[in-house]
Short mmCIF file of C-alpha atoms in Angstrom, two decimals:
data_model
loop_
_atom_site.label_atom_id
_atom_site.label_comp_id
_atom_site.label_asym_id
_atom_site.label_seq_id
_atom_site.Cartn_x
_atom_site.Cartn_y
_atom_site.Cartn_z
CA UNK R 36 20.38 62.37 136.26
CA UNK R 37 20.34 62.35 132.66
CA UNK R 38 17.41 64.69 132.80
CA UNK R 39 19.05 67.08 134.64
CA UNK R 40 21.73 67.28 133.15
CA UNK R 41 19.73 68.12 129.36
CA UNK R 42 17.53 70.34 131.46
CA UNK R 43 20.94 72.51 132.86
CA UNK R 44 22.35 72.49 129.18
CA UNK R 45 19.21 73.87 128.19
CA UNK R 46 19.09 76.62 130.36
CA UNK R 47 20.12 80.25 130.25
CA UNK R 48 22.50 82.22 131.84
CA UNK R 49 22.26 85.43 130.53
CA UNK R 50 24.00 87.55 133.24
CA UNK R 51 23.65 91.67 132.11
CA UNK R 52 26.92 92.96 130.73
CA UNK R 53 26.13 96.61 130.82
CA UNK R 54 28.58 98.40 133.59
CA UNK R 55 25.45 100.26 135.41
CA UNK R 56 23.88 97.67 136.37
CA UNK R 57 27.22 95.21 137.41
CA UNK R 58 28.00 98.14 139.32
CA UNK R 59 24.61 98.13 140.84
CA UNK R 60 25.17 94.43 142.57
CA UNK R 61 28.16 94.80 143.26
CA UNK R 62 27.75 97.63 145.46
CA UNK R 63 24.42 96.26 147.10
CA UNK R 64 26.20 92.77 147.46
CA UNK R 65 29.30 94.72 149.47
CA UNK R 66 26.56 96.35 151.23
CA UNK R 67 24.77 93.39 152.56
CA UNK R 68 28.30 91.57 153.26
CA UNK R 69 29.38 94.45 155.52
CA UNK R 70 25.80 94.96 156.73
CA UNK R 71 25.58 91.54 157.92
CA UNK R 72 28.63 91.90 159.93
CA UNK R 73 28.16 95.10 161.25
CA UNK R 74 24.48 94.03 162.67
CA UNK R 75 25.11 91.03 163.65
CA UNK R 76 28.10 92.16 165.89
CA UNK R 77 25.70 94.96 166.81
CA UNK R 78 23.33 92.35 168.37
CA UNK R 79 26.35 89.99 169.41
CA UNK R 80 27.44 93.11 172.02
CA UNK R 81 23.77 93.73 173.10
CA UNK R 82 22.33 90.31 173.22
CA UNK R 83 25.18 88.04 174.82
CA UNK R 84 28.16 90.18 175.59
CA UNK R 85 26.61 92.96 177.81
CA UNK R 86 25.02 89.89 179.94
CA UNK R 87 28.19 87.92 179.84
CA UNK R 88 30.76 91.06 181.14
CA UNK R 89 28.60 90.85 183.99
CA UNK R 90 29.25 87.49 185.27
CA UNK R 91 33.73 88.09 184.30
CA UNK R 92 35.61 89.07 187.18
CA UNK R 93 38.22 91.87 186.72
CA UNK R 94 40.61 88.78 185.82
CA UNK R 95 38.68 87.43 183.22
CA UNK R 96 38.21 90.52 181.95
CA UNK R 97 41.74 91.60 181.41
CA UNK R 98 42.03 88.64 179.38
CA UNK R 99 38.78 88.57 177.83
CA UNK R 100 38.35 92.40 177.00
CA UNK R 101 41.40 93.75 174.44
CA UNK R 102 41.42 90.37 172.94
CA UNK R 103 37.82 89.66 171.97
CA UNK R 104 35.99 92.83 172.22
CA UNK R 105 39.25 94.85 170.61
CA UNK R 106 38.87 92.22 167.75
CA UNK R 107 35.23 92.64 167.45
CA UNK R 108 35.28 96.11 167.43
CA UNK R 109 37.53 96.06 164.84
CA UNK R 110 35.16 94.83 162.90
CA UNK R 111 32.54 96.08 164.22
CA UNK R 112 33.99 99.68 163.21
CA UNK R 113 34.76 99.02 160.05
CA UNK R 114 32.04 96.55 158.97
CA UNK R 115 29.97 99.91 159.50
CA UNK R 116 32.34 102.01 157.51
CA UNK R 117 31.76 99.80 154.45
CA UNK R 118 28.21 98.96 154.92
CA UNK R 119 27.61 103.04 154.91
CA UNK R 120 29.76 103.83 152.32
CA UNK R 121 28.53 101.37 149.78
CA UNK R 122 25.13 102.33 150.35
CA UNK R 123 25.41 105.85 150.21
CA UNK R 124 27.65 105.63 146.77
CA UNK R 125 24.52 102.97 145.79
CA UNK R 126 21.92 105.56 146.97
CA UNK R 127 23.88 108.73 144.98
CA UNK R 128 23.34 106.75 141.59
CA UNK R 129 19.70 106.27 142.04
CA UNK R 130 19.40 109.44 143.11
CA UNK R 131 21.16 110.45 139.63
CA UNK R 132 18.41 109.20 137.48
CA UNK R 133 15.67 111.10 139.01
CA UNK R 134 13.55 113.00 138.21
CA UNK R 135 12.85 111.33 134.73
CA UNK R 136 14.58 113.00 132.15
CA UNK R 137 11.12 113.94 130.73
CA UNK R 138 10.80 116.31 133.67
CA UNK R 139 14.12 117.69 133.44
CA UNK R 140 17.13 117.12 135.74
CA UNK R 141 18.96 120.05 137.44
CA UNK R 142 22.49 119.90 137.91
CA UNK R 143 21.90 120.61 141.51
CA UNK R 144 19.51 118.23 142.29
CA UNK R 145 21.44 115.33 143.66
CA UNK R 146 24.05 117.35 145.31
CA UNK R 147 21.11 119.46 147.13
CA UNK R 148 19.01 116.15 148.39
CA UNK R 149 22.20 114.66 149.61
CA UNK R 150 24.00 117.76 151.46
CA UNK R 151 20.41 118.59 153.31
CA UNK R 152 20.43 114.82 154.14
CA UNK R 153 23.88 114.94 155.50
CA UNK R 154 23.38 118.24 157.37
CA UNK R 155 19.77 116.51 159.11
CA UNK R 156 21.51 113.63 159.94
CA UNK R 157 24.60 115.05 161.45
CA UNK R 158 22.23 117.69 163.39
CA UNK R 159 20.00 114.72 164.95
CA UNK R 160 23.66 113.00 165.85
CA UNK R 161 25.16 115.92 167.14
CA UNK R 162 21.68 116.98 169.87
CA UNK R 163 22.41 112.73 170.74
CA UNK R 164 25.64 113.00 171.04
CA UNK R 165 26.01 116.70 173.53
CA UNK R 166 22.89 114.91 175.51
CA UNK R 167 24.80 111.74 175.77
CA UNK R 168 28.15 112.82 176.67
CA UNK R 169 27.52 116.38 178.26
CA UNK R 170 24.46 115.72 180.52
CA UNK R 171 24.88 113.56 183.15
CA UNK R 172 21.34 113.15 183.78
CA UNK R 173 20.33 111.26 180.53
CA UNK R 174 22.45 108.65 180.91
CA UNK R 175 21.09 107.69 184.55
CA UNK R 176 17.73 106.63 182.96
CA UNK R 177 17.26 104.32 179.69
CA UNK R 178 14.30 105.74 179.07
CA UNK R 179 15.23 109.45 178.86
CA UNK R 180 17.61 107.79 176.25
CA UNK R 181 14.79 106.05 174.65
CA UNK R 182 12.38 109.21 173.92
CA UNK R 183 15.96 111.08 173.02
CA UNK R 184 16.51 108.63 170.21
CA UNK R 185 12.73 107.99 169.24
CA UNK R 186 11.90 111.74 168.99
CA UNK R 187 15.52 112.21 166.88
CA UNK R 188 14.15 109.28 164.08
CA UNK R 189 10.82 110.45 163.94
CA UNK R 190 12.87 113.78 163.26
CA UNK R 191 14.95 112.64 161.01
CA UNK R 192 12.45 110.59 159.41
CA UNK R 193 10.04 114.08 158.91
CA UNK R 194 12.73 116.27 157.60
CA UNK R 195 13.88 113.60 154.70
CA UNK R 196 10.43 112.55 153.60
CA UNK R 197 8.69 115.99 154.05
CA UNK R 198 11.89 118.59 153.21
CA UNK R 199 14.51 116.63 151.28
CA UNK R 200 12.80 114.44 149.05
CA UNK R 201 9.95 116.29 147.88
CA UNK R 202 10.84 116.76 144.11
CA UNK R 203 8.38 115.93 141.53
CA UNK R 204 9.61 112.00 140.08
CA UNK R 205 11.26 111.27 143.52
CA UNK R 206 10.65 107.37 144.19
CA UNK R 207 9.94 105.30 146.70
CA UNK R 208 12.91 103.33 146.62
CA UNK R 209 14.83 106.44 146.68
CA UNK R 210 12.90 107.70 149.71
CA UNK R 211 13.10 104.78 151.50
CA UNK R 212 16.55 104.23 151.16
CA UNK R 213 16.57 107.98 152.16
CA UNK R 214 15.05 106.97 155.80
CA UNK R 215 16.97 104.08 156.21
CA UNK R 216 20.13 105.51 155.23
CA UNK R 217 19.50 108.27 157.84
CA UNK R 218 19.30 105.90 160.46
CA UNK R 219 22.62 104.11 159.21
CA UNK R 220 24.67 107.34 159.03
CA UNK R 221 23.27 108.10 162.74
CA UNK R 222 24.43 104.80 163.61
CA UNK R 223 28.07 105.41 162.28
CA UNK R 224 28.06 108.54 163.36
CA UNK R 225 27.82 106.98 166.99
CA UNK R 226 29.93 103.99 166.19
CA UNK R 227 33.01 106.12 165.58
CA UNK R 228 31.82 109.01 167.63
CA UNK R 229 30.72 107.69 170.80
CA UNK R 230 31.55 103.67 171.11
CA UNK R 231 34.56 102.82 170.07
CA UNK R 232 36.31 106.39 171.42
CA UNK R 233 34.78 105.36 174.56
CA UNK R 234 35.45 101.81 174.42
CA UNK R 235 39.09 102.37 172.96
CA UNK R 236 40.08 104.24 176.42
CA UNK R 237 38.19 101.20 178.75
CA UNK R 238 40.26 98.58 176.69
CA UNK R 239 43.33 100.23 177.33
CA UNK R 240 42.49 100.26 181.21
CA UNK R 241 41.33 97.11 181.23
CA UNK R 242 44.64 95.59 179.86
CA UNK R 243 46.97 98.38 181.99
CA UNK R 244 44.85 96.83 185.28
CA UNK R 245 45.55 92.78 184.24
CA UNK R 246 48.77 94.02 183.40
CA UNK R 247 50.55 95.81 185.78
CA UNK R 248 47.85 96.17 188.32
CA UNK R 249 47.39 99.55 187.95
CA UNK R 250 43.76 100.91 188.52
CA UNK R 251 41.03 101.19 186.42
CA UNK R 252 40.18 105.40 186.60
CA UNK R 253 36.48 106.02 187.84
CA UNK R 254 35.97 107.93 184.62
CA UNK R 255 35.28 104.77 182.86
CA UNK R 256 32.47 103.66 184.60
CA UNK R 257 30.79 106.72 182.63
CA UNK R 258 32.20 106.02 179.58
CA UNK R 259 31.25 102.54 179.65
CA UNK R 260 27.65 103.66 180.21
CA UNK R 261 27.92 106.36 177.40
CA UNK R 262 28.89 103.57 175.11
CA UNK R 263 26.24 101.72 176.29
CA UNK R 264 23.51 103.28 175.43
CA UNK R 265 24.84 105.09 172.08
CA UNK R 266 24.80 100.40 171.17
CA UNK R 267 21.73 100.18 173.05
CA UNK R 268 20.00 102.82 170.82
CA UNK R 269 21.71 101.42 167.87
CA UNK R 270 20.63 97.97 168.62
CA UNK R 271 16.76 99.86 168.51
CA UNK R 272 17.63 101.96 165.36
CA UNK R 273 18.32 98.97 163.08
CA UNK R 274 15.05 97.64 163.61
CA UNK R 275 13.14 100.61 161.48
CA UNK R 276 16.56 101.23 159.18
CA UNK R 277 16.45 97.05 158.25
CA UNK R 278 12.78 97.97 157.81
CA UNK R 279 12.90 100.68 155.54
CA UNK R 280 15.69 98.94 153.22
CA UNK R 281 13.41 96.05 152.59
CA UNK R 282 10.78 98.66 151.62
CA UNK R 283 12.99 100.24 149.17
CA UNK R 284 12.37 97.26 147.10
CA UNK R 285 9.14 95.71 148.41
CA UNK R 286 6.62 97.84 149.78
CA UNK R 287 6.08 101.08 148.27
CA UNK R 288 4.72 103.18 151.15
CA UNK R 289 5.64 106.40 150.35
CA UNK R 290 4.67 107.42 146.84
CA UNK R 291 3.25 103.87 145.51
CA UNK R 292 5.99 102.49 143.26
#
């Protein structure tokens, strides 16, 4: 014990006092924090509450359904609003320090890489979201879904690496982040544009039908299926976007540092 204790007074905590970098954990720190709860509800609605709604009957669903999936969502909605936001804020600094200032730095740099990454992403979410809510079709067959989503992030994916982040000093933290980031705003994007709108109206019904008996429009079956899949393909998008964080910091496979 004694040992220990002259070993701890002996050591250094030297904790960097500059605000840059404070501000660096801090916001990657938020970011994990929401990330985790964001995810993990993600695979808490695919992996056991999907299978569970299943086995409820319409009574146990009028109790079970506006208080514990309302509450998740709640979270799960705004878990992804902070996870997003921190990152992208984290992502803009980085993105302010390149190129090297040895190679010069255009004022319209960081504003150019970050409106064309915007625009790409919201253009991939937009083709999901018409196919998903407008055509009827896709949403009878997971797997239409499947090559919908797949062909969008190997779009999305192109576009950033090839288009967007192709000036001389960009990094591969930077890129990566880039990718992954993609995938996280397309995952917002159908968070608060497809799943909870959706959800928000079969909650409602839900509780109207335990409540006063009245019944449950036919309309929701498709919503509930729209919602579905737009969390199904989320569930599948946060395998590469998890994938391509870690990268950022530990595997350099886009330009080799």
């Amino acid at each position: 014990m004694a040992e220990f204790l002259s070993l701890l007074a002996q050591s250094r905590i030297l904790p960097p006092t500059d605000p840059g970098t404070i501000l660096d954990i801090v916001l990657r720190w938020i970011h994990f924090l929401a990330g985790i709860t964001w995810i993990g509800l993600l695979y808490f609605f695919n992996l056991v509450n999907v299978p569970a709604m299943k086995q409820f009957d319409a009574a146990t669903k009028g109790k079970y359904v506006p208080v514990v999936v309302n509450s998740a969502l709640w979270w799960f909605r705004w878990g992804a609003v902070v996870t997003v936001l921190a990152g992208f804020i984290y992502w803009a600094l980085l993105l302010a320090k390149e190129p090297p200032e040895t190679i010069g730095r255009p004022g319209s740099l960081m504003g150019g890489v970050m409106g064309w990454w915007v625009l790409t992403v919201g253009v991939a979410w937009f083709i999901n979201y018409f196919l998903l809510k407008k055509v009827p079709a896709v949403t009878k067959n997971g797997y239409i879904v499947a090559l919908i989503v797949t062909a969008l992030a190997l779009g999305i994916l192109w576009v950033v690496v090839y288009k967007v982040m192709t000036y001389e000093g960009a990094s591969n933290r930077t890129i990566a982040i880039g990718v992954g980031g993609g995938y996280g705003l397309f995952m917002l994007l159908n968070v608060w544009g497809i799943i909870w709108p959706n959800n928000k109206r079969v909650i409602t019904w839900t509780k109207e039908n335990a409540e006063k008996g009245t019944p449950i429009p036919a309309e929701a079956a498709a919503l509930g299926r729209q919602a579905f899949f737009a969390s199904r393909s989320n569930a599948w998008l946060s395998l590469p976007m998890l994938f391509f964080m870690a990268a950022a910091s530990h595997f350099p496979i886009f330009v080799g540092g």
